[in-house]
Amino acid sequence: MSSNAEKKLEKRDGSTTTTTPGNKIYAPSSSELLAGAAALSFLLGLVIAINLLILVGAYYFPRIVVLGFLIPYTTYALFIGKQEQNDGAPWDAFRRNNVLFTAARRYLNLKLVWDKELPVADKKEGVQFIFAVFPHGSNSDFRILMDGMLHDEMPNTFHRLRSLAASVLFRIPAIREISLWSNCVDASRSVAERLLKRGRSLMILPGGQAEQMRTIFGRERIYLNRRKGFIRLAINHNVPIIPVYVFGCSDYYKTSNFALNFRLSLLKNTGIAIPLAFGWGGHLLCPRPVDTTVVLGAPLRFKFEDGLSEVERVDAAHGQFCDAIRALFDKHKGPLGYGGENWKSFKYT
């Protein structure tokens, strides 16, 4: 760990550091650390074990596994069920009260800091938002954990929210089910458009895999300069955007830039992202126990000058969002122990 990162973690681990009124940063106890690490490792390990079992079974018992499971499962997922292409299949009790998620939230000391406008706006009938969340991190462990916590202050939005997720997640057994139960749907534009027309709110990680691959341990960087699709969605459907910044997620895993150009080329040509990242104890299944604070800003309603073309409106709105997410970061970086960080945004190359 770099000395700069160590200083940041020491600040965030202090028991008396205050973020905003009612939100304290503290070091989880040893039992919380062990329980959280076990919960995260078990969940991801179970997914891996199920898929390894399927692969081994397909090799040794092809008729039973392939004909009896893989073909029916794939047929249902791709052609019959297709919940990820429609309204999803969220399981509210799973999202809020799953014991593994509860342990993992304590492990990361996960907290949500709300702008005062949000609980008030949530009470309005038919309210819609687009939550634009940065950064993605090497692995967005926080997404599935923060989802259930939204109910505390925004219960109306919680029940109407869907999270956009990579299409590949819905092709893998166990990961598909977990994604659907935690309110994920396919991240295609057509799905997003359809859900907004139905009155749903959306949670989007605009940086996506490109931002995931460029995560650097100990540094706060986002991939935003050429991300404008979520801006177009907001403009076309007249839905306000909530800027969201996740302090801590960039430090979940120690990253490596080994063969980065090759991995970026692989991502560009195949859509397959291979981040080299190492979490708690150096293994891949569990993030490091980093204090995590998700800051949700005020709803952003875009303002335009008269006579602008569609492209000019998108560019203007994108600039307004860039200013808003930067202001959100600057407002909270000091109290959260990121006072020495400079804002860094980078372009796709």
Short mmCIF file of N, CA, C and O in Angstrom, two decimals, residues 4-62:
data_model
loop_
_atom_site.label_atom_id
_atom_site.label_comp_id
_atom_site.label_asym_id
_atom_site.label_seq_id
_atom_site.Cartn_x
_atom_site.Cartn_y
_atom_site.Cartn_z
N ASN A 4 0.47 7.35 0.71
CA ASN A 4 -0.68 8.25 0.59
C ASN A 4 -1.97 7.51 0.92
O ASN A 4 -2.84 8.02 1.63
N ALA A 5 -2.11 6.28 0.39
CA ALA A 5 -3.31 5.49 0.66
C ALA A 5 -3.40 5.16 2.14
O ALA A 5 -4.48 5.16 2.73
N GLU A 6 -2.27 4.86 2.76
CA GLU A 6 -2.28 4.52 4.19
C GLU A 6 -2.77 5.70 5.00
O GLU A 6 -3.55 5.55 5.93
N LYS A 7 -2.35 6.91 4.66
CA LYS A 7 -2.81 8.10 5.38
C LYS A 7 -4.31 8.28 5.22
O LYS A 7 -5.00 8.60 6.17
N LYS A 8 -4.80 8.05 4.01
CA LYS A 8 -6.23 8.19 3.79
C LYS A 8 -7.01 7.20 4.63
O LYS A 8 -8.02 7.54 5.23
N LEU A 9 -6.54 5.97 4.67
CA LEU A 9 -7.27 4.95 5.43
C LEU A 9 -7.21 5.24 6.91
O LEU A 9 -8.17 5.02 7.64
N GLU A 10 -6.09 5.74 7.38
CA GLU A 10 -6.00 6.08 8.80
C GLU A 10 -7.01 7.16 9.15
O GLU A 10 -7.67 7.10 10.18
N LYS A 11 -7.19 8.14 8.30
CA LYS A 11 -8.18 9.18 8.55
C LYS A 11 -9.58 8.60 8.57
O LYS A 11 -10.39 8.90 9.42
N ARG A 12 -9.89 7.74 7.61
CA ARG A 12 -11.23 7.20 7.52
C ARG A 12 -11.51 6.21 8.64
O ARG A 12 -12.66 5.94 8.94
N ASP A 13 -10.47 5.64 9.24
CA ASP A 13 -10.68 4.68 10.31
C ASP A 13 -10.87 5.35 11.67
O ASP A 13 -11.19 4.70 12.65
N GLY A 14 -10.62 6.65 11.76
CA GLY A 14 -10.71 7.33 13.04
C GLY A 14 -12.12 7.32 13.59
O GLY A 14 -13.09 7.52 12.87
N SER A 15 -12.27 7.10 14.88
CA SER A 15 -13.61 6.92 15.46
C SER A 15 -14.35 8.23 15.67
O SER A 15 -15.54 8.22 15.94
N THR A 16 -13.68 9.37 15.54
CA THR A 16 -14.35 10.64 15.84
C THR A 16 -14.54 11.53 14.61
O THR A 16 -15.04 12.63 14.72
N THR A 17 -14.14 11.04 13.42
CA THR A 17 -14.28 11.86 12.23
C THR A 17 -15.74 11.93 11.83
O THR A 17 -16.42 10.93 11.75
N THR A 18 -16.23 13.16 11.59
CA THR A 18 -17.63 13.35 11.25
C THR A 18 -17.77 13.64 9.77
O THR A 18 -17.03 14.43 9.21
N THR A 19 -18.72 12.99 9.11
CA THR A 19 -18.98 13.27 7.69
C THR A 19 -20.03 14.36 7.60
O THR A 19 -19.74 15.49 7.26
N THR A 20 -21.25 14.05 7.89
CA THR A 20 -22.33 15.03 7.97
C THR A 20 -23.08 14.73 9.24
O THR A 20 -22.91 13.66 9.82
N PRO A 21 -23.91 15.64 9.75
CA PRO A 21 -24.61 15.37 11.00
C PRO A 21 -25.33 14.03 10.97
O PRO A 21 -26.07 13.73 10.05
N GLY A 22 -25.06 13.22 11.97
CA GLY A 22 -25.70 11.93 12.08
C GLY A 22 -24.94 10.81 11.41
O GLY A 22 -25.36 9.66 11.43
N ASN A 23 -23.79 11.11 10.76
CA ASN A 23 -23.01 10.09 10.09
C ASN A 23 -21.60 10.09 10.64
O ASN A 23 -20.87 11.05 10.50
N LYS A 24 -21.20 8.99 11.27
CA LYS A 24 -19.87 8.86 11.85
C LYS A 24 -19.07 7.82 11.09
O LYS A 24 -19.60 6.86 10.56
N ILE A 25 -17.76 8.04 11.05
CA ILE A 25 -16.86 7.06 10.47
C ILE A 25 -16.16 6.34 11.62
O ILE A 25 -15.64 6.97 12.53
N TYR A 26 -16.17 5.03 11.58
CA TYR A 26 -15.55 4.27 12.66
C TYR A 26 -14.95 3.01 12.10
O TYR A 26 -15.25 2.59 10.97
N ALA A 27 -14.07 2.39 12.85
CA ALA A 27 -13.43 1.14 12.44
C ALA A 27 -14.31 -0.03 12.85
O ALA A 27 -14.64 -0.17 14.02
N PRO A 28 -14.73 -0.89 11.89
CA PRO A 28 -15.52 -2.06 12.25
C PRO A 28 -14.75 -2.96 13.21
O PRO A 28 -13.52 -3.02 13.19
N SER A 29 -15.47 -3.65 14.08
CA SER A 29 -14.83 -4.56 15.02
C SER A 29 -14.27 -5.77 14.29
O SER A 29 -14.57 -6.02 13.13
N SER A 30 -13.45 -6.53 15.00
CA SER A 30 -12.84 -7.72 14.40
C SER A 30 -13.91 -8.71 13.96
O SER A 30 -13.80 -9.33 12.89
N SER A 31 -14.96 -8.86 14.76
CA SER A 31 -16.03 -9.80 14.40
C SER A 31 -16.76 -9.33 13.15
O SER A 31 -17.13 -10.15 12.30
N GLU A 32 -16.96 -8.00 13.00
CA GLU A 32 -17.62 -7.48 11.81
C GLU A 32 -16.73 -7.66 10.58
O GLU A 32 -17.22 -7.97 9.49
N LEU A 33 -15.43 -7.49 10.76
CA LEU A 33 -14.52 -7.69 9.65
C LEU A 33 -14.56 -9.13 9.18
O LEU A 33 -14.65 -9.42 7.98
N LEU A 34 -14.48 -10.07 10.10
CA LEU A 34 -14.47 -11.49 9.75
C LEU A 34 -15.80 -11.91 9.14
O LEU A 34 -15.85 -12.64 8.15
N ALA A 35 -16.90 -11.43 9.73
CA ALA A 35 -18.22 -11.80 9.22
C ALA A 35 -18.44 -11.24 7.82
O ALA A 35 -18.97 -11.93 6.93
N GLY A 36 -18.03 -9.99 7.60
CA GLY A 36 -18.20 -9.38 6.29
C GLY A 36 -17.34 -10.05 5.23
O GLY A 36 -17.80 -10.30 4.11
N ALA A 37 -16.07 -10.33 5.57
CA ALA A 37 -15.19 -11.01 4.62
C ALA A 37 -15.73 -12.39 4.28
O ALA A 37 -15.70 -12.82 3.12
N ALA A 38 -16.23 -13.09 5.30
CA ALA A 38 -16.80 -14.41 5.06
C ALA A 38 -18.03 -14.34 4.18
O ALA A 38 -18.23 -15.16 3.28
N ALA A 39 -18.88 -13.32 4.42
CA ALA A 39 -20.12 -13.17 3.64
C ALA A 39 -19.80 -12.91 2.17
O ALA A 39 -20.37 -13.55 1.27
N LEU A 40 -18.90 -11.96 1.90
CA LEU A 40 -18.56 -11.63 0.52
C LEU A 40 -17.85 -12.79 -0.17
O LEU A 40 -18.14 -13.11 -1.33
N SER A 41 -16.94 -13.43 0.54
CA SER A 41 -16.22 -14.56 -0.05
C SER A 41 -17.16 -15.74 -0.31
O SER A 41 -17.05 -16.41 -1.34
N PHE A 42 -18.09 -15.96 0.61
CA PHE A 42 -19.05 -17.06 0.44
C PHE A 42 -19.94 -16.82 -0.77
O PHE A 42 -20.17 -17.72 -1.58
N LEU A 43 -20.44 -15.60 -0.90
CA LEU A 43 -21.36 -15.29 -1.99
C LEU A 43 -20.67 -15.47 -3.34
O LEU A 43 -21.20 -16.16 -4.24
N LEU A 44 -19.49 -14.88 -3.49
CA LEU A 44 -18.78 -15.00 -4.76
C LEU A 44 -18.24 -16.41 -4.96
O LEU A 44 -18.26 -16.94 -6.08
N GLY A 45 -17.80 -17.03 -3.88
CA GLY A 45 -17.31 -18.40 -3.97
C GLY A 45 -18.40 -19.36 -4.38
O GLY A 45 -18.18 -20.32 -5.15
N LEU A 46 -19.62 -19.14 -3.88
CA LEU A 46 -20.75 -19.99 -4.24
C LEU A 46 -21.06 -19.89 -5.72
O LEU A 46 -21.32 -20.90 -6.39
N VAL A 47 -21.02 -18.68 -6.25
CA VAL A 47 -21.27 -18.48 -7.68
C VAL A 47 -20.23 -19.23 -8.51
O VAL A 47 -20.56 -19.92 -9.48
N ILE A 48 -18.96 -19.09 -8.13
CA ILE A 48 -17.89 -19.78 -8.85
C ILE A 48 -18.05 -21.28 -8.74
O ILE A 48 -17.91 -22.03 -9.73
N ALA A 49 -18.36 -21.77 -7.54
CA ALA A 49 -18.49 -23.21 -7.32
C ALA A 49 -19.63 -23.79 -8.15
O ALA A 49 -19.50 -24.88 -8.73
N ILE A 50 -20.75 -23.09 -8.22
CA ILE A 50 -21.89 -23.57 -9.01
C ILE A 50 -21.52 -23.70 -10.48
O ILE A 50 -21.81 -24.72 -11.13
N ASN A 51 -20.83 -22.71 -11.01
CA ASN A 51 -20.47 -22.75 -12.42
C ASN A 51 -19.37 -23.76 -12.71
O ASN A 51 -19.37 -24.40 -13.78
N LEU A 52 -18.43 -23.93 -11.78
CA LEU A 52 -17.43 -24.99 -11.95
C LEU A 52 -18.09 -26.37 -11.92
O LEU A 52 -17.73 -27.26 -12.70
N LEU A 53 -19.06 -26.53 -11.03
CA LEU A 53 -19.78 -27.80 -10.94
C LEU A 53 -20.51 -28.10 -12.25
O LEU A 53 -20.54 -29.24 -12.72
N ILE A 54 -21.09 -27.06 -12.84
CA ILE A 54 -21.78 -27.24 -14.12
C ILE A 54 -20.79 -27.64 -15.21
O ILE A 54 -21.06 -28.56 -16.01
N LEU A 55 -19.63 -26.98 -15.26
CA LEU A 55 -18.63 -27.31 -16.27
C LEU A 55 -18.10 -28.73 -16.11
O LEU A 55 -17.99 -29.48 -17.09
N VAL A 56 -17.77 -29.09 -14.88
CA VAL A 56 -17.26 -30.45 -14.63
C VAL A 56 -18.34 -31.49 -14.93
O VAL A 56 -18.08 -32.52 -15.56
N GLY A 57 -19.57 -31.19 -14.51
CA GLY A 57 -20.66 -32.11 -14.78
C GLY A 57 -20.92 -32.27 -16.26
O GLY A 57 -21.23 -33.37 -16.73
N ALA A 58 -20.79 -31.17 -17.03
CA ALA A 58 -21.00 -31.24 -18.47
C ALA A 58 -19.95 -32.12 -19.15
O ALA A 58 -20.22 -32.76 -20.16
N TYR A 59 -18.75 -32.14 -18.56
CA TYR A 59 -17.67 -32.97 -19.12
C TYR A 59 -17.89 -34.45 -18.81
O TYR A 59 -17.75 -35.31 -19.70
N TYR A 60 -18.22 -34.75 -17.56
CA TYR A 60 -18.34 -36.16 -17.15
C TYR A 60 -19.74 -36.73 -17.39
O TYR A 60 -19.90 -37.93 -17.62
N PHE A 61 -20.76 -35.90 -17.32
CA PHE A 61 -22.14 -36.37 -17.50
C PHE A 61 -22.87 -35.45 -18.49
O PHE A 61 -23.82 -34.76 -18.14
N PRO A 62 -22.41 -35.44 -19.74
CA PRO A 62 -22.95 -34.48 -20.70
C PRO A 62 -24.45 -34.61 -20.94
O PRO A 62 -25.14 -33.61 -21.08
#
